[in-house]
Tab-separated table of C-alpha atoms in Angstrom:
chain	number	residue	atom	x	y	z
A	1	UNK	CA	11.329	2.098	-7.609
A	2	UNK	CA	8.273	4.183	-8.579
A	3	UNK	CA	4.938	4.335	-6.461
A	4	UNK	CA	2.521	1.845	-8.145
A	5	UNK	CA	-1.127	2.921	-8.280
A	6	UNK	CA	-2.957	-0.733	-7.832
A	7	UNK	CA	-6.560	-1.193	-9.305
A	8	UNK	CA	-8.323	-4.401	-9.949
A	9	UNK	CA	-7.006	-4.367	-13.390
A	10	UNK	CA	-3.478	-5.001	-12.325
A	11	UNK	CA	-3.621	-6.478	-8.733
A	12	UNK	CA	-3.632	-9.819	-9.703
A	13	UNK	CA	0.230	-9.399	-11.512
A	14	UNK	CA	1.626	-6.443	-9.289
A	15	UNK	CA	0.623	-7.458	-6.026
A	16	UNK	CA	-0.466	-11.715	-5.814
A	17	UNK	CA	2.048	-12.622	-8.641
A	18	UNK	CA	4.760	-10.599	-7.204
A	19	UNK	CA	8.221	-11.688	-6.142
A	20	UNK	CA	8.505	-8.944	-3.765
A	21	UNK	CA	6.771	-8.164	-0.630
A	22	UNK	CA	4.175	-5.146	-0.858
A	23	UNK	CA	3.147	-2.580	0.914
A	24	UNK	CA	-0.205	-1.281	-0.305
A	25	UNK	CA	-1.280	2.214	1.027
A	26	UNK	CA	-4.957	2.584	1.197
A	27	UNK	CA	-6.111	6.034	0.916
A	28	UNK	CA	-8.033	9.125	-0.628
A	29	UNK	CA	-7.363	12.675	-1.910
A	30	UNK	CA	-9.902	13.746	0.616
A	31	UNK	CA	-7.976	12.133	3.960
A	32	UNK	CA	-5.680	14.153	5.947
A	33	UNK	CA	-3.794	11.917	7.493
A	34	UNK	CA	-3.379	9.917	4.475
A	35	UNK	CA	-1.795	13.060	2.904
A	36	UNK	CA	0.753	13.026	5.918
A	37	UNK	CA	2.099	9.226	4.994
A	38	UNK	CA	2.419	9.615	1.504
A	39	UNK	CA	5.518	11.177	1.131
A	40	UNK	CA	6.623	8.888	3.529
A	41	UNK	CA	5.782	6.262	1.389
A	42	UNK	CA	7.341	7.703	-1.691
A	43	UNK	CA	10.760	7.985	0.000
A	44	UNK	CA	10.590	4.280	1.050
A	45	UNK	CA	9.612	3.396	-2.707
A	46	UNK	CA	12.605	5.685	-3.650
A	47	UNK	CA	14.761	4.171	-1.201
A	48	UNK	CA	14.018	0.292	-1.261
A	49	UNK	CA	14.710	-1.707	-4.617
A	50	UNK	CA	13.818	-4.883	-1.991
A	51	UNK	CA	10.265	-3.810	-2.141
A	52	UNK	CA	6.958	-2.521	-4.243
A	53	UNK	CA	5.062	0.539	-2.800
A	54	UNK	CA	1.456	0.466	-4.133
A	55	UNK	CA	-1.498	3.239	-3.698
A	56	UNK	CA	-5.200	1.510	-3.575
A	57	UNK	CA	-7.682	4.692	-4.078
A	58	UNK	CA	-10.332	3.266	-2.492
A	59	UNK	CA	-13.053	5.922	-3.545
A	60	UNK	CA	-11.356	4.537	-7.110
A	61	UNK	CA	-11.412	0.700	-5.923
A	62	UNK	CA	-13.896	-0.136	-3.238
A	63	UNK	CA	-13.722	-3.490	-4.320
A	64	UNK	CA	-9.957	-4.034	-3.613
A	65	UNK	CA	-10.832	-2.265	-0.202
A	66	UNK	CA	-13.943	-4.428	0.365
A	67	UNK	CA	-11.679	-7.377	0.007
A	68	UNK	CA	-9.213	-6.147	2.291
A	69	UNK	CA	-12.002	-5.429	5.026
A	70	UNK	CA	-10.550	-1.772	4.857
A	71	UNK	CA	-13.176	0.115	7.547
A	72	UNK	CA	-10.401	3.393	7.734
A	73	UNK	CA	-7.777	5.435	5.871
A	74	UNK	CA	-5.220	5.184	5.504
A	75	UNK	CA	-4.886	1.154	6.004
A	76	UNK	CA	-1.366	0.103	5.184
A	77	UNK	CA	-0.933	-3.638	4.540
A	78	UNK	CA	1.936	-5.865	3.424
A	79	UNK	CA	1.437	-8.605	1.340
A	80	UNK	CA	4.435	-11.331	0.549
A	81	UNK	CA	4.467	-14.505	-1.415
A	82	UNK	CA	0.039	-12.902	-1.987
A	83	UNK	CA	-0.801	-13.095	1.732
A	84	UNK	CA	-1.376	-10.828	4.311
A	85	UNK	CA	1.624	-10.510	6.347
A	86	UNK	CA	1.079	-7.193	8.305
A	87	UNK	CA	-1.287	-4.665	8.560
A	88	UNK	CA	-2.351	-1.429	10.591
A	89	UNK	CA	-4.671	1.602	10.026
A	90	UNK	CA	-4.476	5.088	10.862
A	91	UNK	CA	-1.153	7.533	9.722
A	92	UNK	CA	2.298	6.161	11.530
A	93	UNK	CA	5.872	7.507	10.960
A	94	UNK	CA	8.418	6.215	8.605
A	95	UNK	CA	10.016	3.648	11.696
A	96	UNK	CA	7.032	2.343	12.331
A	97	UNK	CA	6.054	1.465	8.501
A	98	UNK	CA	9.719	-0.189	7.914
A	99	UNK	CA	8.445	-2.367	11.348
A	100	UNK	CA	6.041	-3.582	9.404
A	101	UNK	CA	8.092	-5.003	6.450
C-alpha cells in the first residue's frame, strides 16, 4: 500500500474511520532526521497490506499536530480502532517502528 499524505480534509475517513491500525509520521521537508525515517516508512507501507502509513506535514497541518500535542519531528504515532495506541518522537530504525505496531 501507498504512503497516504493525511490533512484535515481526509483524517476523519483515512485515519478515525479506518479498519486498519495507522501509523502517522509527523514531519517536514526542512527536518533531518525526519528525512532519515521516511524511506523507512515507505518500505513498511510497501511491505505491510495489514496496515496504513500516513505523512502529517505539520508546517502543512498544524492543526492535526496541535491536536496530537506534537512538540518535535518527527513524532510517529499509531492509531487503531481512532485512538492513540503508541507513540514516540525523534528518528528510530525500522525494528523499533514495527515495535510500535
Amino acid at each position: 500500500m501507498a504512503l497516504i499524505h493525511i490533512s484535515k480534509n481526509n483524517f476523519e475517513q483515512e485515519v478515525i474511520q479506518s479498519d486498519k491500525p495507522v501509523l502517522l509520521d509527523f514531519w517536514a521537508p526542512w527536518c533531518g532526521p525526519c528525512r532519515m525515517v521516511s524511506p523507512i516508512l515507505d518500505e513498511i507501507a510497501q511491505e505491510r497490506s495489514d496496515i496504513k502509513v500516513g505523512k502529517v506535514n505539520v508546517d502543512e497541518q498544524p492543526e492535526l499536530a496541535g491536536q496530537f500535542g506534537v512538540m518535535g519531528i518527527p513524532a510517529l504515532v499509531v492509531m487503531k480502532n481512532g485512538r492513540i495506541t503508541n507513540q514516540a518522537a525523534g528518528a528510530r530504525p525500522k525494528k523499533q517502528i514495527l515495535a510500535m505496531l
